[in-house]
mmCIF file of C-alpha atoms in Angstrom:
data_model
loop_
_atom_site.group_PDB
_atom_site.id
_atom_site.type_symbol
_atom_site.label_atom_id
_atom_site.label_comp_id
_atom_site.label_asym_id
_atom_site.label_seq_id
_atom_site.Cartn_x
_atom_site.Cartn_y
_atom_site.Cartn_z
ATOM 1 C CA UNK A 93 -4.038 -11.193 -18.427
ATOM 2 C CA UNK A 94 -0.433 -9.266 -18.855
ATOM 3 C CA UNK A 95 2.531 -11.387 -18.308
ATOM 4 C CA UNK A 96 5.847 -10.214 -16.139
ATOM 5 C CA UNK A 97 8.331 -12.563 -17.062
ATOM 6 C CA UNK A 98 11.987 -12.745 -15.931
ATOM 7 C CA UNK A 99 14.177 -12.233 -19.396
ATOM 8 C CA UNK A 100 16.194 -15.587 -20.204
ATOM 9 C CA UNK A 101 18.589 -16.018 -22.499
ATOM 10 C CA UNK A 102 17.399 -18.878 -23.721
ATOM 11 C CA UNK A 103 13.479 -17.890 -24.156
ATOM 12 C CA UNK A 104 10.704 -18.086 -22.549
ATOM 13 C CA UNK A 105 11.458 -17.862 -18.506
ATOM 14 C CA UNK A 106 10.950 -20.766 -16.889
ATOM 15 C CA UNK A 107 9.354 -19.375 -14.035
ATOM 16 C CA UNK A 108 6.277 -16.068 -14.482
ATOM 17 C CA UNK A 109 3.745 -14.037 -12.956
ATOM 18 C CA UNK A 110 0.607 -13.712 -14.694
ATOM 19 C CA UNK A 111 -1.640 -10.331 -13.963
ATOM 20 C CA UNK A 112 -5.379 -9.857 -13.780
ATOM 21 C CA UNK A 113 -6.004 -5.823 -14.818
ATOM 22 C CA UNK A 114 -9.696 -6.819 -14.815
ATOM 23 C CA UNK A 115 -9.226 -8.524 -11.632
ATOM 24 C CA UNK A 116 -7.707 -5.105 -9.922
ATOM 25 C CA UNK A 117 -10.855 -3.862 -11.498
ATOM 26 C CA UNK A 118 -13.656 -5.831 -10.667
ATOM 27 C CA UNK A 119 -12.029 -5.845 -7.034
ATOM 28 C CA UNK A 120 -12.401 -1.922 -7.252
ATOM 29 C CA UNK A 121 -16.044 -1.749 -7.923
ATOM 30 C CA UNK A 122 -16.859 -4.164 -5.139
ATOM 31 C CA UNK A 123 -15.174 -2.538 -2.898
ATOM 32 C CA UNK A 124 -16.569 0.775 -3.494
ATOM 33 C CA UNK A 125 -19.815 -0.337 -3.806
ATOM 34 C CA UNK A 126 -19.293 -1.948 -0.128
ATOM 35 C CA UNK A 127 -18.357 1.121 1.726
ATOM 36 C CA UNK A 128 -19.689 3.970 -0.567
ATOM 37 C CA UNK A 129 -17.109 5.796 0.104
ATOM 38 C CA UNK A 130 -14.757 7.302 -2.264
ATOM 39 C CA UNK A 131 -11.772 5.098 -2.951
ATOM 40 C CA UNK A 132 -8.009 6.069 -2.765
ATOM 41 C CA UNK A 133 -6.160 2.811 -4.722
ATOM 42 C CA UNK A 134 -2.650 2.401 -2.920
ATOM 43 C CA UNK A 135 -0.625 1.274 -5.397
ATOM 44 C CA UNK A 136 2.420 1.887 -3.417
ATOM 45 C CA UNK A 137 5.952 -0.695 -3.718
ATOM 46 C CA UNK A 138 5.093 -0.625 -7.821
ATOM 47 C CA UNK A 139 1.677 -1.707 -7.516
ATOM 48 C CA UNK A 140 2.782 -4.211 -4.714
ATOM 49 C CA UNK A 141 4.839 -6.198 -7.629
ATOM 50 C CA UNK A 142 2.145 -6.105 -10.266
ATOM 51 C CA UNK A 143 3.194 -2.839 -12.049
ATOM 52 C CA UNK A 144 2.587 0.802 -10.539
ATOM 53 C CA UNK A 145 1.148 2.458 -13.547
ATOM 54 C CA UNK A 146 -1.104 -0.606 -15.103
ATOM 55 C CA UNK A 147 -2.351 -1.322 -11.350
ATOM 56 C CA UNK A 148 -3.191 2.310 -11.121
ATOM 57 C CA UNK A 149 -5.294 2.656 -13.988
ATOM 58 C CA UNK A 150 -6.862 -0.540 -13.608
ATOM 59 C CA UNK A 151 -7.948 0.911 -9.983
ATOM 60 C CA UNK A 152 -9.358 4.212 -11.495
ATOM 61 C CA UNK A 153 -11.090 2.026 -14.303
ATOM 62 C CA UNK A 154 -12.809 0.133 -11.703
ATOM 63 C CA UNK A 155 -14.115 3.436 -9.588
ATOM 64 C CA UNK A 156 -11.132 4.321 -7.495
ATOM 65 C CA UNK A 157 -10.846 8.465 -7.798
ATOM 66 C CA UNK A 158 -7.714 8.611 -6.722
ATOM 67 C CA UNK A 159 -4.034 7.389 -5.656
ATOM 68 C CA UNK A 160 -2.000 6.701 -3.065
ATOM 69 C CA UNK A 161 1.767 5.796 -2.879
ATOM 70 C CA UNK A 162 4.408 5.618 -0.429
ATOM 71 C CA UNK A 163 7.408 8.198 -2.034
ATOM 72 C CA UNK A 164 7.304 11.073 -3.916
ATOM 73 C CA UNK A 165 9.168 9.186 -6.671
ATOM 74 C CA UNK A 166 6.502 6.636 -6.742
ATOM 75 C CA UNK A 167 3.886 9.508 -7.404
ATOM 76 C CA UNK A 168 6.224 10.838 -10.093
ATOM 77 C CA UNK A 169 6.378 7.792 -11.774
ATOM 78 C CA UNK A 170 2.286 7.688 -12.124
ATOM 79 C CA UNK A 171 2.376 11.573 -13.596
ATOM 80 C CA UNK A 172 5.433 10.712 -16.209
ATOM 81 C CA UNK A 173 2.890 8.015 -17.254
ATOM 82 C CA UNK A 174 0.271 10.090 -17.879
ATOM 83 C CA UNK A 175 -2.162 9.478 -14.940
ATOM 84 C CA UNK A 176 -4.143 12.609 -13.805
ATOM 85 C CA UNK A 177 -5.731 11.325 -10.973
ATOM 86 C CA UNK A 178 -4.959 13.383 -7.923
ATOM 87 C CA UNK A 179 -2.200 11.187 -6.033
ATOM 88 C CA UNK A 180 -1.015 11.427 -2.163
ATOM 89 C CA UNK A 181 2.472 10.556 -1.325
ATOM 90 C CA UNK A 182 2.747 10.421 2.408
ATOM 91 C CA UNK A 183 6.568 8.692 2.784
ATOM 92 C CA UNK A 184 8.709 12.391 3.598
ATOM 93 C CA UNK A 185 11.817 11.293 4.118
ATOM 94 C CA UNK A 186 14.772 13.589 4.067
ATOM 95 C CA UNK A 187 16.071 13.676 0.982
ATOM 96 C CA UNK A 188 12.372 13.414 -1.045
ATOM 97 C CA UNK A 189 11.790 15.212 -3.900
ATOM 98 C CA UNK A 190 9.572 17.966 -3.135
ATOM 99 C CA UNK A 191 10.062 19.891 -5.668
ATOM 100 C CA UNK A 192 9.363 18.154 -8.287
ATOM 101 C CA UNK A 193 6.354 16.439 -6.714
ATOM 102 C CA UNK A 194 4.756 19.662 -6.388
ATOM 103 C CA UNK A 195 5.418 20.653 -9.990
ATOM 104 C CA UNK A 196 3.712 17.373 -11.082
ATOM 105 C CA UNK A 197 0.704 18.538 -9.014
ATOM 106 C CA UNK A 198 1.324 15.784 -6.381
ATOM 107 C CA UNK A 199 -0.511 16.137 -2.848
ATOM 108 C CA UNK A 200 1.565 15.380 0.247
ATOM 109 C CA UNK A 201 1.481 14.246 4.018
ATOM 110 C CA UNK A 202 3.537 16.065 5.818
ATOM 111 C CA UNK A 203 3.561 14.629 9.957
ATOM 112 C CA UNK A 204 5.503 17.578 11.598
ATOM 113 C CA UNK A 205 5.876 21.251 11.258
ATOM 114 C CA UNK A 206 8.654 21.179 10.163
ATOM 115 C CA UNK A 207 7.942 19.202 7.194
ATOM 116 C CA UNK A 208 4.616 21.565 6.636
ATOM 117 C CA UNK A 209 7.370 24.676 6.389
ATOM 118 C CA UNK A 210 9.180 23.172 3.849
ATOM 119 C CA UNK A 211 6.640 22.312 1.852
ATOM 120 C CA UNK A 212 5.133 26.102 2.063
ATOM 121 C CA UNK A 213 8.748 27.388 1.793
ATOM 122 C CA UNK A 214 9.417 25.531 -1.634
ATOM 123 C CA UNK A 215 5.724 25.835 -2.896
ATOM 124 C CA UNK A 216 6.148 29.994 -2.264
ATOM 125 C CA UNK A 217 9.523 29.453 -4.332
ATOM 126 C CA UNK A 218 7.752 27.956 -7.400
ATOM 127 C CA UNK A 219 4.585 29.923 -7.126
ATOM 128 C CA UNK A 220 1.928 27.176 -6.590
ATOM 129 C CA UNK A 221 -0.314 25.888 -3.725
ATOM 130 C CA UNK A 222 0.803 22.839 -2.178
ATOM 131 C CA UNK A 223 -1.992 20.569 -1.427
ATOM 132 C CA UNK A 224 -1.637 18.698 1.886
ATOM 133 C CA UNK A 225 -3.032 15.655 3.961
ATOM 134 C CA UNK A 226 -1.882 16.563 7.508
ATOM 135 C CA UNK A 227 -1.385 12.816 9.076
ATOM 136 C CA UNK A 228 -1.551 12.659 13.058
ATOM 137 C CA UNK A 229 -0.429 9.656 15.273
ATOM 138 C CA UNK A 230 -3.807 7.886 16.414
ATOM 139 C CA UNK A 231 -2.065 5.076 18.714
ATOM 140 C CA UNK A 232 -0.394 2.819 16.239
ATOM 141 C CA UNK A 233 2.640 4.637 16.225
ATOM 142 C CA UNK A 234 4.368 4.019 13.039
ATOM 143 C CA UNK A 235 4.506 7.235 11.526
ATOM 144 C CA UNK A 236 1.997 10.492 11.889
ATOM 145 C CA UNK A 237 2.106 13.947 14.057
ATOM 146 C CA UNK A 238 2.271 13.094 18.003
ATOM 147 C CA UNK A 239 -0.612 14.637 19.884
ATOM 148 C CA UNK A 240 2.004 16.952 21.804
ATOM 149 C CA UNK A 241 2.514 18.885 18.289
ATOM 150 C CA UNK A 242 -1.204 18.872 16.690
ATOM 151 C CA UNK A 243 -1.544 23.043 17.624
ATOM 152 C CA UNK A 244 1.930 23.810 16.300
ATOM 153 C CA UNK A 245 1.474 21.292 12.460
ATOM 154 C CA UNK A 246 -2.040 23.026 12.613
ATOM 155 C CA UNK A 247 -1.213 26.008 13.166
ATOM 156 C CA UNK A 248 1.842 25.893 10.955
ATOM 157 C CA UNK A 249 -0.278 24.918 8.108
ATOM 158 C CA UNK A 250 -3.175 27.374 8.688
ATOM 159 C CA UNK A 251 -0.486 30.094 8.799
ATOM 160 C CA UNK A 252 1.176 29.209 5.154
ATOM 161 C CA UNK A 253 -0.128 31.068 2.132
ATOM 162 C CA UNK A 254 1.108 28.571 -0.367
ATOM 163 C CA UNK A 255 -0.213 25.865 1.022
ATOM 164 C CA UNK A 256 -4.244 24.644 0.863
ATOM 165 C CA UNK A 257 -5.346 21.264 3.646
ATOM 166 C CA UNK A 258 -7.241 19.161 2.119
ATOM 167 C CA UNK A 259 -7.425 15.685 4.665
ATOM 168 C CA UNK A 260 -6.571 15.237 8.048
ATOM 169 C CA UNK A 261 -6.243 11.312 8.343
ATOM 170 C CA UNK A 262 -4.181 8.746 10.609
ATOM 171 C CA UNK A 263 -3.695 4.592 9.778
ATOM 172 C CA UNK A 264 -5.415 2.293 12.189
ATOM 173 C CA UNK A 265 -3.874 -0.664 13.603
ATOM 174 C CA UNK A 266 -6.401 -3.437 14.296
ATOM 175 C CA UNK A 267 -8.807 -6.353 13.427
ATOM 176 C CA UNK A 268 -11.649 -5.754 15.064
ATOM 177 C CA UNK A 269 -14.297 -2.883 15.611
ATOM 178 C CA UNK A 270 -12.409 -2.329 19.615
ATOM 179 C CA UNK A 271 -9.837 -1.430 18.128
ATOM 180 C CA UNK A 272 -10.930 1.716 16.585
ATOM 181 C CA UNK A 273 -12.611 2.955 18.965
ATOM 182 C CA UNK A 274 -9.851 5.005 20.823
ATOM 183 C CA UNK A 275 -8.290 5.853 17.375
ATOM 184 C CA UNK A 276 -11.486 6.865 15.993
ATOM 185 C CA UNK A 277 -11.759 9.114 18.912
ATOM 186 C CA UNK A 278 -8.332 10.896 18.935
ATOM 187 C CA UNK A 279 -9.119 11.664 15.472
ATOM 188 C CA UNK A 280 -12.066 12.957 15.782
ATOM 189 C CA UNK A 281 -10.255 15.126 18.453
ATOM 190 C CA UNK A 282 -7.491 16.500 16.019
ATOM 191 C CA UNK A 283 -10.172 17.534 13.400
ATOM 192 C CA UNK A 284 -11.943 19.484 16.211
ATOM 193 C CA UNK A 285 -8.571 21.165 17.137
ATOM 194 C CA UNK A 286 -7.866 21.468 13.595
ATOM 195 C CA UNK A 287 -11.024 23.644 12.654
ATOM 196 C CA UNK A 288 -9.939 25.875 15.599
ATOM 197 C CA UNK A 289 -7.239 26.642 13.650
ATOM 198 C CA UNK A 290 -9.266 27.536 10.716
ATOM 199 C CA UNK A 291 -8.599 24.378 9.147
ATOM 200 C CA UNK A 292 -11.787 22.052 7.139
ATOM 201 C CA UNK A 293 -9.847 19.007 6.203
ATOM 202 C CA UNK A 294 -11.662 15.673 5.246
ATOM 203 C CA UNK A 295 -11.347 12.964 7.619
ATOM 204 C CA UNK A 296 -9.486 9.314 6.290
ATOM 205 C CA UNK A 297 -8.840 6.112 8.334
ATOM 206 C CA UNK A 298 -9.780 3.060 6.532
ATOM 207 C CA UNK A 299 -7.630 0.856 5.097
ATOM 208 C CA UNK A 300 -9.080 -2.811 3.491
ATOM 209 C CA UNK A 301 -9.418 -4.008 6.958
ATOM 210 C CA UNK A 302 -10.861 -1.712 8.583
ATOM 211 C CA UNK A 303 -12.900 -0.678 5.530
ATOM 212 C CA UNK A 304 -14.779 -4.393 5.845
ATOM 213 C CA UNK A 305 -15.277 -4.641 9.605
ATOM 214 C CA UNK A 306 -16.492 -1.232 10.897
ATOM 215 C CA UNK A 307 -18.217 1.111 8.681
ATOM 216 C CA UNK A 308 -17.339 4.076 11.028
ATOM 217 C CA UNK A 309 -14.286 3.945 9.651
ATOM 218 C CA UNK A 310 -15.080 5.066 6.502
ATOM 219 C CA UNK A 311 -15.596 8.641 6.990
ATOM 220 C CA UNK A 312 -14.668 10.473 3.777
ATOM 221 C CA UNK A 313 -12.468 8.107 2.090
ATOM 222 C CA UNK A 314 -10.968 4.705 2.370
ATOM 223 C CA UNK A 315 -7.435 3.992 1.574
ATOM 224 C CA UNK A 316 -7.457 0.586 0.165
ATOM 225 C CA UNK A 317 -4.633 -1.493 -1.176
ATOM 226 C CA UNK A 318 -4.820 -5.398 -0.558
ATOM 227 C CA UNK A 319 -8.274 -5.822 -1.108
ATOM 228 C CA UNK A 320 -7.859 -4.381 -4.676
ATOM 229 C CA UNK A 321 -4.897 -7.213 -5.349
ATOM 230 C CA UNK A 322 -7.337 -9.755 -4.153
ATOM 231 C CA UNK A 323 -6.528 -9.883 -0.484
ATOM 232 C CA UNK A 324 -9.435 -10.845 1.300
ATOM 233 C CA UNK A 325 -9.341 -8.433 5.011
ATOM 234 C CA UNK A 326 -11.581 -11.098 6.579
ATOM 235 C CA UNK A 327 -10.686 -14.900 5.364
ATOM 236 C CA UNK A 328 -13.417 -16.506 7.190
ATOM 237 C CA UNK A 329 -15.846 -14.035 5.845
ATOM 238 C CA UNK A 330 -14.649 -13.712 2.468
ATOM 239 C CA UNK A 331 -15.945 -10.578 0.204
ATOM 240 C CA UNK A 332 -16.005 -12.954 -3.256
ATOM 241 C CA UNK A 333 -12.586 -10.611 -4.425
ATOM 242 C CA UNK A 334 -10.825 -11.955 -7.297
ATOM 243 C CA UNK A 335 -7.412 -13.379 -7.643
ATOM 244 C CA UNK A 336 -4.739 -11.137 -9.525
ATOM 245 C CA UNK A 337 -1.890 -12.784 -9.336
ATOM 246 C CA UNK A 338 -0.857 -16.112 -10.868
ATOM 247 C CA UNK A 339 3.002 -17.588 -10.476
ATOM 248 C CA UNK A 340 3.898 -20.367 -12.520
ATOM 249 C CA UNK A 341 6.835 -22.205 -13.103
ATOM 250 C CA UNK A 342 8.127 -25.585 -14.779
ATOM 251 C CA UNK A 343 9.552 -28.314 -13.194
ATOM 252 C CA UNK A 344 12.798 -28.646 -14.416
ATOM 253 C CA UNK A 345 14.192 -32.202 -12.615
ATOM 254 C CA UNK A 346 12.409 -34.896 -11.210
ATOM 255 C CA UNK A 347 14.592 -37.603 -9.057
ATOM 256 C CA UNK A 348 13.987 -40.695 -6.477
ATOM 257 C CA UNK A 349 15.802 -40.719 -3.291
ATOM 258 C CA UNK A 350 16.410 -43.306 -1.033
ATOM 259 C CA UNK A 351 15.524 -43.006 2.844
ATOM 260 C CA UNK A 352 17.999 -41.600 4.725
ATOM 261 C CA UNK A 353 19.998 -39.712 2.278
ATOM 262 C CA UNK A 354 21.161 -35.878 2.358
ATOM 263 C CA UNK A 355 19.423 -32.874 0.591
ATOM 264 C CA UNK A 356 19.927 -29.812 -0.026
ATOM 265 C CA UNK A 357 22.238 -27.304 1.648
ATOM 266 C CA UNK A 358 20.403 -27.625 4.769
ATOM 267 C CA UNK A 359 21.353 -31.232 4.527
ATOM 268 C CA UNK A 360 17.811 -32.642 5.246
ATOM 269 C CA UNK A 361 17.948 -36.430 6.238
ATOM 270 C CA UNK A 362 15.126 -38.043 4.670
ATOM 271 C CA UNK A 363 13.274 -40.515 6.532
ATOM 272 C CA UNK A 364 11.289 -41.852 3.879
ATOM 273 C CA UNK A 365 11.437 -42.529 0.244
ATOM 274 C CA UNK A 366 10.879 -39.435 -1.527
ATOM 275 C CA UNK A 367 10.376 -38.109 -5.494
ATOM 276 C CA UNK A 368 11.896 -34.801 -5.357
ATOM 277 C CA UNK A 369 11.119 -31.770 -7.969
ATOM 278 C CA UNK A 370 13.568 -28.823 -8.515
ATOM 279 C CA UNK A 371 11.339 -25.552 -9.621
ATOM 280 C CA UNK A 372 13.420 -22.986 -11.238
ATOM 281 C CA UNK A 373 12.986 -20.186 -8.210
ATOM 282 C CA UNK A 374 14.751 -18.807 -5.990
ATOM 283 C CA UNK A 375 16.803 -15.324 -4.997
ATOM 284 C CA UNK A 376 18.294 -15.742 -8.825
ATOM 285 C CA UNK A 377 15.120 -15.690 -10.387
ATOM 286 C CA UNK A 378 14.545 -12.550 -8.404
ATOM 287 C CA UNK A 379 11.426 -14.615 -6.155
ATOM 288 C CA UNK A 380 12.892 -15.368 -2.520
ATOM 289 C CA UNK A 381 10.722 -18.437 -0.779
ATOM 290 C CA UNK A 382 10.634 -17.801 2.372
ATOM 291 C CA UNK A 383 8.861 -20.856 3.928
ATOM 292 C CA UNK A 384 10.149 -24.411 3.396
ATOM 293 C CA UNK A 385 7.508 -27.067 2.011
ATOM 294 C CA UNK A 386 6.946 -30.217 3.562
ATOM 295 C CA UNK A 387 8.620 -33.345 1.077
ATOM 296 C CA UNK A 388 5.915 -35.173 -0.508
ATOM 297 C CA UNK A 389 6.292 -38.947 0.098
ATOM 298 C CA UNK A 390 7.196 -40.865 -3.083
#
């Protein structure tokens, strides 16, 4: 177990997170033994709070063979660590650093042309081959090519001599196997349209969800990222994944208060005798509750 604790000035923090690596990768190996299916870990948000890097290599430990983050920055981070693992950074915004992702040998997912020419533009520039995972718009609409510019991103991609498609892939939205039916579909309808433009990209869909319902899903990779922090997809059919993450804190006051007496800034009226605890958390100690607990009778 590692240890992130808020620094105190007066010792040990009061309040900590405690961090399964062998957890991540135990969690790894079931997974990948489930779909048999090669494994992207998606360590994005710094490892979802549990550390990018250590996350990361606990994935790869456990089978993943490769990475996936949301920024280019993120992906940097992994290669200024030393990881090696080919990683896929598929958050493009404007200002992203594409320059220097592609001199750390970082794969990207462009969803327009216009993103695919820049890439090829500043890949020609430094005199390397961009690696790409073109990302089309399936129905969930949150990010991805719309179906109205599939010919021009393929087209724009098949035409670029600095630049080498490796995936074609798309996220699905969805809890059941229904819902990836029509997804499943329009993908498989991009890669066909995609190999007419001289394109032979794997296929990706998956993510934990997914993954653990519908095996079609699985194609040539899964992307999974809560599963491998412990997440169960399916709580009433759980997979046996172990817990990562462990917060503990100390109760720092312990006080009776009558019935009917004011708390807090909300100015809660009790309506019964309580014992109230104050637990050193909150926005200052850099953990925001976002869900008030029921008071425990006294």
């Amino acid at each position: 177990m590692e240890t992130c604790a808020r620094p105190t000035t007066w010792g040990v923090a009061p309040s900590h997170l405690s961090v399964s690596l062998e957890a991540i990768q135990s969690n790894t190996a079931l997974m990948l033994g489930m779909c048999r299916t090669p494994v992207m870990a998606v360590v994005k948000a710094g490892g979802f709070g549990m550390g990018a890097v250590r996350a990361a290599r606990a994935a790869l430990a456990g089978g993943a063979s490769e990475l996936g983050v949301a920024t280019c920055s993120e992906a940097i981070e992994l290669r200024r660590a030393g990881i090696t693992a080919p990683i896929l950074a598929w958050v493009l915004h404007e200002d992203a650093p594409i320059a220097e992702a592609l001199s750390c040998g970082i794969r990207l997912a462009p969803s327009s042309p216009a993103q695919v020419r820049h890439i090829a533009a500043v890949a020609a520039q430094q005199q390397v081959i961009a690696e790409l995972e073109l990302e089309v718009e399936t129905g969930m609409h949150r990010s991805g090519c719309p179906q109205t510019h599939w010919q021009e991103l393929f087209r724009a991609a098949a035409d670029a001599d600095s630049v080498q498609v490796l995936g074609l892939w798309t996220h699905l939205a969805g809890t059941i196997s229904e819902h990836f039916d029509e997804p499943l579909e329009c993908l498989a309808e991009a890669a066909a349209l995609a190999e007419r433009s001289g394109l032979r990209p794997r296929l990706h869909a998956a993510a934990s969800v997914a993954a653990t319902v519908d095996p079609r899903t699985r194609l040539d990779l899964v992307r999974l990222g809560a599963s491998l922090f412990g997440i169960e997809p399916v709580r009433d059919r759980p997979l046996g994944l172990n817990a990562v993450a462990r917060w503990e804190t100390r109760v720092s006051q312990v006080r009776d208060v009558a019935v009917g007496e004011v708390v807090g800034y909300d100015r809660v009226v009790l309506d019964h005798p309580s014992r109230l605890a104050l637990l050193p958390v909150g926005y200052a100690d850099g953990i925001l509750v976002a869900q008030r607990w029921p008071m425990a009778a006294g």
